[in-house]
Amino acid sequence: MKDTDIKRLLYTHLLCIFSIFLSTFIPSFFLDNFSILETHLTWLGICSVFVTAVNLMLYLVVKPNVSSKRSSLSHKVTRVLKCCIYFLMSCFLLHVVFVLYGAPLTELVLETFLFAVILSTYTTVPCLCLLGPNLRAWLRVFSRNGVTSIWENSLQITTISSFVGAWLGAFPIPLDWERPWQVWPISCTLGATFGYVAGLVISPLWIYRNRKQLTYKNN
Amino acid sequence: MRLSSGAFAASCIAIEVVGVAIFLRGFFPAPVRSSAPTEQRAETPAPEPAAGASSNWTKLPPPLFSKVVIVLIDALRDDFVFGSKGVKYMPYISYLIEKGSSHGFVAEAKPPTVTMPRIKALMTGSLPGFVDVVRNLNSPALLEDNVIRQAKSAGKRMIFYGDETWVKLFPKHFIEYDGTTSFFVSDYTEVDNNVTRHLDEVLKRGDWDMLILHYLGLDHIGHISGPHSPLIGRKLSEMDSILMKIHTSLLAKERETLSPSLLIVCGDHGMSETGSHGASSTEEVSTPLILISSAFERKPGDSRHPKRVQQTDLAATLAIGLGLPIPKDNVGSLLFPVIEEKPMREQLRFLHLNTVQLSKLLQENVPSYEKDPGFEQFKMAERLHGNWVKLHLEENHSDILVGLGTKVLRQYLSALKTLSLSLSTQVAQYDIYSMVVGTAVVLEVLILLLLSTPHVLCRKAELDVPLLSPVFSLLFYLMFLVLSAIHVVVCTSAESSCFFCSLPWLAAAGVMVLVSALLCAIVSALVRMVVIDGMLLKKNAAHPSSGWSEVDLLLLLGTVGHVLSLGASSFVEEEHQTWYFLVNTLCLALSQETCRSYFLGDDCEPQHHFHVEQGCEGVLTHTLQDSTVCNNFKPNRAGKGPSLSEAHGGCKWWTVLASPWLVLACCRMLRSLNQTGVQGAHRPDFSHWLTSSEHKVQLSGLAAVSLLVIFMLVQRGCSLVSKAALALGLLGVFCYRAAIGNVLFPWQPDNKGISKGIVEARFVYVFVLGILFTGTKALLKSQVIAADFKTKTVGLWEIYSGLVLLAALLLRPHNLPVLAFSLLIQMIMTKFIWKPLRHDAAEITVMHYWFGQAFFYFQGNSNNIATIDISAGFIGLDAYMEVPATFLTVFGTYVGPVLWASHLVHFLSSEASSGSALSRACFCYALICSVPVATYIILVTSLRYHLFIWSVFSPKLLYEGMHLLITAVLCAVFTATDQTGRTKS
Ligand SMILES: [Zn+2]
Ligand SMILES: [Zn+2]
């Protein structure tokens, strides 16, 4: 059973990576002179939409959260609304964090905000899909030994690697190489994307390697 | 012998300071100097070479110009004259350059682009060493041979008006002078009027041979408002009209005397895009050099692309122009266009004089000078020159003579160029032997510290220092002998001058003993570690190792990452970004920790250690007065346990949760107060807005509020007397700032006249000393009266508040919020983070160090010498006094680290969880400061031929050295405090 789970996890992750690839290639058929660096904001938006869409689709198809019971329509609607609010909140929170980290307050607001959006897409959206709008569950997953399934484990890994990627992405900014990707926030968004992809790749492998040691509370 | 880890660390740091000092002395070598004593006068000039026959021209050639006027405009950048600004604002000079009889050059100044070394370079023709920047503070008389000295001994009458640096450099050289001080940087009209007011009279009199004018106004405008300020245009127009006045007057005089005069317009250095200078950007090193004389040929339609020359070339040209011997240390080459119109024989004679001087200097400074291409060219040219003179003396006026002459000329010019270049690069010769010795000491200390780290952090704070162990005495003596042998061999070979060899042999032997003793200590520490710790490790393996929390991991990785980042010049330039980034991340990690320990406090695993248990009782019950209650409050790392989770109420939980975010917000505000570094320095920041003259009211308000906040935050731990003294002192700070015109006094709006505020500043000093004295007294008293814990805490807090008061005086008014925020953050962190979350001493120490570093940059400092606020050294002093001025400047620069370290001392001793906390903290502090220094020394040694070595890495090295010195002092204080605490118990 575990191996099939891991396999499913791997396929879903490959699909996510594939969606990021698509977001860089598909728009160039429809839009003139589209490239990640030049029309960075467009790419950010498209990538964010793609990743969200794939995540939602996977959530509906795979339904990893088996424990979620059937509930009434109104309950579902409030749940969806709550998720949207959580997503927006996380965007704003990340925006605030970036400003606290030294992003300009009044200039480049759209750039900073879109960076917040893409980072929330990589982190908050999978959390919302998997855990729902339940802060206590989030805190549980992101503390030590609080993980209860491989899905949560992979969620932990991808989220942390996205954050670390964005964090590391800030390092080249002060360097004097004068490259186009050193401009705020391109290096950070690229770092976050690479971190996310790396997390997607690493987590199934890591779980597969450590499948003997991993014991979860509920199984 | 047994030492507490604090004392051990303090002595290690002290030894490391010695090592760094030796390294620095080797790294910043003495500049190229002629060994001949300068007093030796009447040296016969080199005779004209002549093949076979002896020349009939052995004396120095006569002067080319009867009168010379040097107009030095401080911070005159090349584009102010040759660029569009020049055309617009300096029409007369532009006209002269284009149409008149003049030569325009762009003279390249070598870094450091600071006034005094540049004046030295202009007048001696030599390149002052990098260390001269540090000596810029007090300019002693120039001892090297220079044009001014030569002119004086030749009986020239010289007059000087302008920056008083000249008067200090050349005391008793001018028959008349009026020095203006550059003390008040905000003044840009009075400094120049002080120069110009003498001009009419002096020009009319004409009883002088050399007139030097140094205008400071432009530089001051640059410092205030940058190179694009509208004030620049006005100042340039003013300068242009002054130059026109001088030039017309000179021309009128020439018509009477019929001998040409020379007008030199130059800048000492340029101005960066922010208006400062000191580094080596193109804007800072490019200065115009314009020579105007009727002796030059008119070249109509001369292009506006002037040739690039070296600033040092002026000295030789000036000496030739005045008929003086060329200064001995000169490395520059004569500006050939100046003598272009002279007869061939004179041209060759001038070039010969210059080349002979350069090759002499080369012989004295380079052992293998004969292989230098410049020297070979010189020998060749001299031979040809001899042939030419012989032909000339034989009255052979044929085309052959002209052809040969041009050939000799070309040969000389290329020889000059090569010689000048190879001499200039000589300045960058490193004294490798001293550097190696220094590095060895520093590295040994670092290894010793690192080896004892596990011992100090995991077990007890007492250390066995096996210095006197007889087992290793053999190794010690062997080592000493080997080192001495090496020393003798290196020093007798004497390839180049070496500082370490020039030390008296006793001192050198002392260093050798130190090196070998340290080596023995390392060996024994290693043995102990392998033998004893190996056994202990086996025993401990049964225990589950206490996991590292995220904060620990961050602290370790951040420190290592910062050290590694020093290898890239950009990261050195933008080091503030590194610290801001790390501090921000630390706050976020703390925020995560607070969140988790609050929300998941109950269902944590026992092996996840005490961070998780969060008690708000600290918030409630902890004030400084009753902190004695929690004597046994903090479990240390070894014996931690979840035994202290009483009173787990939801009280004020939000303060704990919000505090990291509050700290983050404070840091963000401080970051936008002072833009620093290189990339961000030109961006508008809040401090520029505040310091501009139209926002004086806001600045006054902000300063007053900050002082009030400082008082509120500091007074809570003081005794009543100190409270009053503190209040009066802070009031005095405001009065001082009002007196020197920085801020407005509300009840005295039209503050007439700017005074130096001596009285007010001294008033504050009295209170600073008073508070420090009461603090020390209380500390000593706590040592005498056993177990008087409270007295000690209060004493430490008073010392801390005395330092805060001094900092408030020294920091510029727009930086007072930095101080206020620093105190605020310390308060927040103490109350809501460190006490409730119970971090251990090592973690708290590292956090204090990080914040201290961040505040160093928040204050507007950078790794560039130009950002040091020298004015702090003049507060309350009438005249320059070296010792207090240096102390005040250093303290003013390192306010952040010092205040955070003193807060650390107070915090740890007030907590008094275990007696060894302070000692352990001292060890950590020493370690965390010496790791970057040691790494940086190795980095700089390996990067010593990097392009940015002078502009980026060397200033940082000086900063690191100074930081280490301060750390040594702080560690000594730590240890002293620790000792007082120890004797009590
Ligand atoms: Zn200057
Ligand atoms: Zn200046």
mmCIF file of N, CA and C in Angstrom, chain B residues 882-921:
data_model
loop_
_atom_site.group_PDB
_atom_site.id
_atom_site.type_symbol
_atom_site.label_atom_id
_atom_site.label_comp_id
_atom_site.label_asym_id
_atom_site.label_seq_id
_atom_site.Cartn_x
_atom_site.Cartn_y
_atom_site.Cartn_z
ATOM 1 N N GLU B 882 44.764 64.040 19.929
ATOM 2 C CA GLU B 882 44.735 62.754 19.261
ATOM 3 C C GLU B 882 43.996 61.685 20.060
ATOM 4 N N VAL B 883 44.381 61.526 21.331
ATOM 5 C CA VAL B 883 43.845 60.386 22.084
ATOM 6 C C VAL B 883 42.337 60.489 22.290
ATOM 7 N N PRO B 884 41.852 61.600 22.855
ATOM 8 C CA PRO B 884 40.383 61.645 23.014
ATOM 9 C C PRO B 884 39.644 61.622 21.687
ATOM 10 N N ALA B 885 40.193 62.294 20.684
ATOM 11 C CA ALA B 885 39.485 62.322 19.399
ATOM 12 C C ALA B 885 39.388 60.932 18.801
ATOM 13 N N THR B 886 40.487 60.180 18.887
ATOM 14 C CA THR B 886 40.448 58.817 18.347
ATOM 15 C C THR B 886 39.452 57.969 19.123
ATOM 16 N N PHE B 887 39.507 58.087 20.448
ATOM 17 C CA PHE B 887 38.586 57.289 21.256
ATOM 18 C C PHE B 887 37.143 57.616 20.911
ATOM 19 N N LEU B 888 36.842 58.915 20.835
ATOM 20 C CA LEU B 888 35.454 59.305 20.573
ATOM 21 C C LEU B 888 35.011 58.849 19.183
ATOM 22 N N THR B 889 35.895 58.993 18.204
ATOM 23 C CA THR B 889 35.511 58.568 16.853
ATOM 24 C C THR B 889 35.245 57.067 16.825
ATOM 25 N N VAL B 890 36.135 56.312 17.465
ATOM 26 C CA VAL B 890 35.949 54.861 17.455
ATOM 27 C C VAL B 890 34.665 54.488 18.172
ATOM 28 N N PHE B 891 34.432 55.105 19.314
ATOM 29 C CA PHE B 891 33.201 54.776 20.040
ATOM 30 C C PHE B 891 31.982 55.180 19.218
ATOM 31 N N GLY B 892 32.056 56.377 18.619
ATOM 32 C CA GLY B 892 30.924 56.836 17.815
ATOM 33 C C GLY B 892 30.643 55.907 16.647
ATOM 34 N N THR B 893 31.695 55.297 16.115
ATOM 35 C CA THR B 893 31.496 54.402 14.977
ATOM 36 C C THR B 893 30.961 53.050 15.425
ATOM 37 N N TYR B 894 31.462 52.568 16.564
ATOM 38 C CA TYR B 894 31.081 51.229 17.006
ATOM 39 C C TYR B 894 30.032 51.249 18.116
ATOM 40 N N VAL B 895 29.187 52.255 18.099
ATOM 41 C CA VAL B 895 28.150 52.341 19.125
ATOM 42 C C VAL B 895 27.321 51.065 19.178
ATOM 43 N N GLY B 896 26.894 50.602 18.009
ATOM 44 C CA GLY B 896 26.005 49.436 17.952
ATOM 45 C C GLY B 896 26.598 48.225 18.652
ATOM 46 N N PRO B 897 27.732 47.702 18.181
ATOM 47 C CA PRO B 897 28.302 46.518 18.828
ATOM 48 C C PRO B 897 28.576 46.720 20.318
ATOM 49 N N VAL B 898 29.086 47.903 20.683
ATOM 50 C CA VAL B 898 29.445 48.105 22.090
ATOM 51 C C VAL B 898 28.198 48.095 22.967
ATOM 52 N N LEU B 899 27.154 48.800 22.518
ATOM 53 C CA LEU B 899 25.951 48.852 23.348
ATOM 54 C C LEU B 899 25.304 47.484 23.482
ATOM 55 N N TRP B 900 25.285 46.738 22.392
ATOM 56 C CA TRP B 900 24.663 45.414 22.480
ATOM 57 C C TRP B 900 25.489 44.495 23.367
ATOM 58 N N ALA B 901 26.801 44.627 23.289
ATOM 59 C CA ALA B 901 27.626 43.777 24.148
ATOM 60 C C ALA B 901 27.426 44.151 25.608
ATOM 61 N N SER B 902 27.322 45.456 25.893
ATOM 62 C CA SER B 902 27.152 45.815 27.304
ATOM 63 C C SER B 902 25.767 45.405 27.791
ATOM 64 N N HIS B 903 24.797 45.447 26.879
ATOM 65 C CA HIS B 903 23.484 44.939 27.271
ATOM 66 C C HIS B 903 23.558 43.449 27.580
ATOM 67 N N LEU B 904 24.364 42.760 26.801
ATOM 68 C CA LEU B 904 24.516 41.313 27.025
ATOM 69 C C LEU B 904 25.063 41.043 28.416
ATOM 70 N N VAL B 905 26.076 41.820 28.795
ATOM 71 C CA VAL B 905 26.662 41.627 30.126
ATOM 72 C C VAL B 905 25.602 41.820 31.192
ATOM 73 N N HIS B 906 24.858 42.908 31.045
ATOM 74 C CA HIS B 906 23.845 43.178 32.063
ATOM 75 C C HIS B 906 22.787 42.086 32.095
ATOM 76 N N PHE B 907 22.324 41.702 30.907
ATOM 77 C CA PHE B 907 21.248 40.723 30.839
ATOM 78 C C PHE B 907 21.671 39.408 31.486
ATOM 79 N N LEU B 908 22.853 38.936 31.102
ATOM 80 C CA LEU B 908 23.264 37.627 31.600
ATOM 81 C C LEU B 908 23.530 37.665 33.097
ATOM 82 N N SER B 909 24.119 38.761 33.577
ATOM 83 C CA SER B 909 24.404 38.751 35.006
ATOM 84 C C SER B 909 23.145 39.015 35.814
ATOM 85 N N SER B 910 22.159 39.673 35.200
ATOM 86 C CA SER B 910 20.916 39.859 35.947
ATOM 87 C C SER B 910 20.106 38.565 35.974
ATOM 88 N N GLU B 911 20.243 37.782 34.932
ATOM 89 C CA GLU B 911 19.550 36.497 34.931
ATOM 90 C C GLU B 911 20.175 35.554 35.944
ATOM 91 N N ALA B 912 21.528 35.491 35.888
ATOM 92 C CA ALA B 912 22.285 34.706 36.864
ATOM 93 C C ALA B 912 21.731 33.305 37.044
ATOM 94 N N SER B 913 21.421 32.678 35.931
ATOM 95 C CA SER B 913 20.900 31.322 36.012
ATOM 96 C C SER B 913 21.970 30.391 36.547
ATOM 97 N N SER B 914 23.108 30.456 35.905
ATOM 98 C CA SER B 914 24.217 29.704 36.439
ATOM 99 C C SER B 914 25.421 30.618 36.407
ATOM 100 N N GLY B 915 26.317 30.399 37.307
ATOM 101 C CA GLY B 915 27.446 31.306 37.439
ATOM 102 C C GLY B 915 28.282 31.404 36.186
ATOM 103 N N SER B 916 28.193 30.366 35.363
ATOM 104 C CA SER B 916 29.111 30.334 34.234
ATOM 105 C C SER B 916 28.537 30.982 32.987
ATOM 106 N N ALA B 917 27.309 31.515 33.061
ATOM 107 C CA ALA B 917 26.679 32.028 31.845
ATOM 108 C C ALA B 917 27.524 33.124 31.213
ATOM 109 N N LEU B 918 27.999 34.041 32.044
ATOM 110 C CA LEU B 918 28.736 35.183 31.526
ATOM 111 C C LEU B 918 30.063 34.731 30.935
ATOM 112 N N SER B 919 30.682 33.822 31.622
ATOM 113 C CA SER B 919 31.961 33.317 31.161
ATOM 114 C C SER B 919 31.806 32.613 29.815
ATOM 115 N N ARG B 920 30.724 31.843 29.724
ATOM 116 C CA ARG B 920 30.432 31.134 28.483
ATOM 117 C C ARG B 920 30.121 32.126 27.359
ATOM 118 N N ALA B 921 29.357 33.172 27.714
ATOM 119 C CA ALA B 921 29.015 34.190 26.726
ATOM 120 C C ALA B 921 30.269 34.883 26.220
#
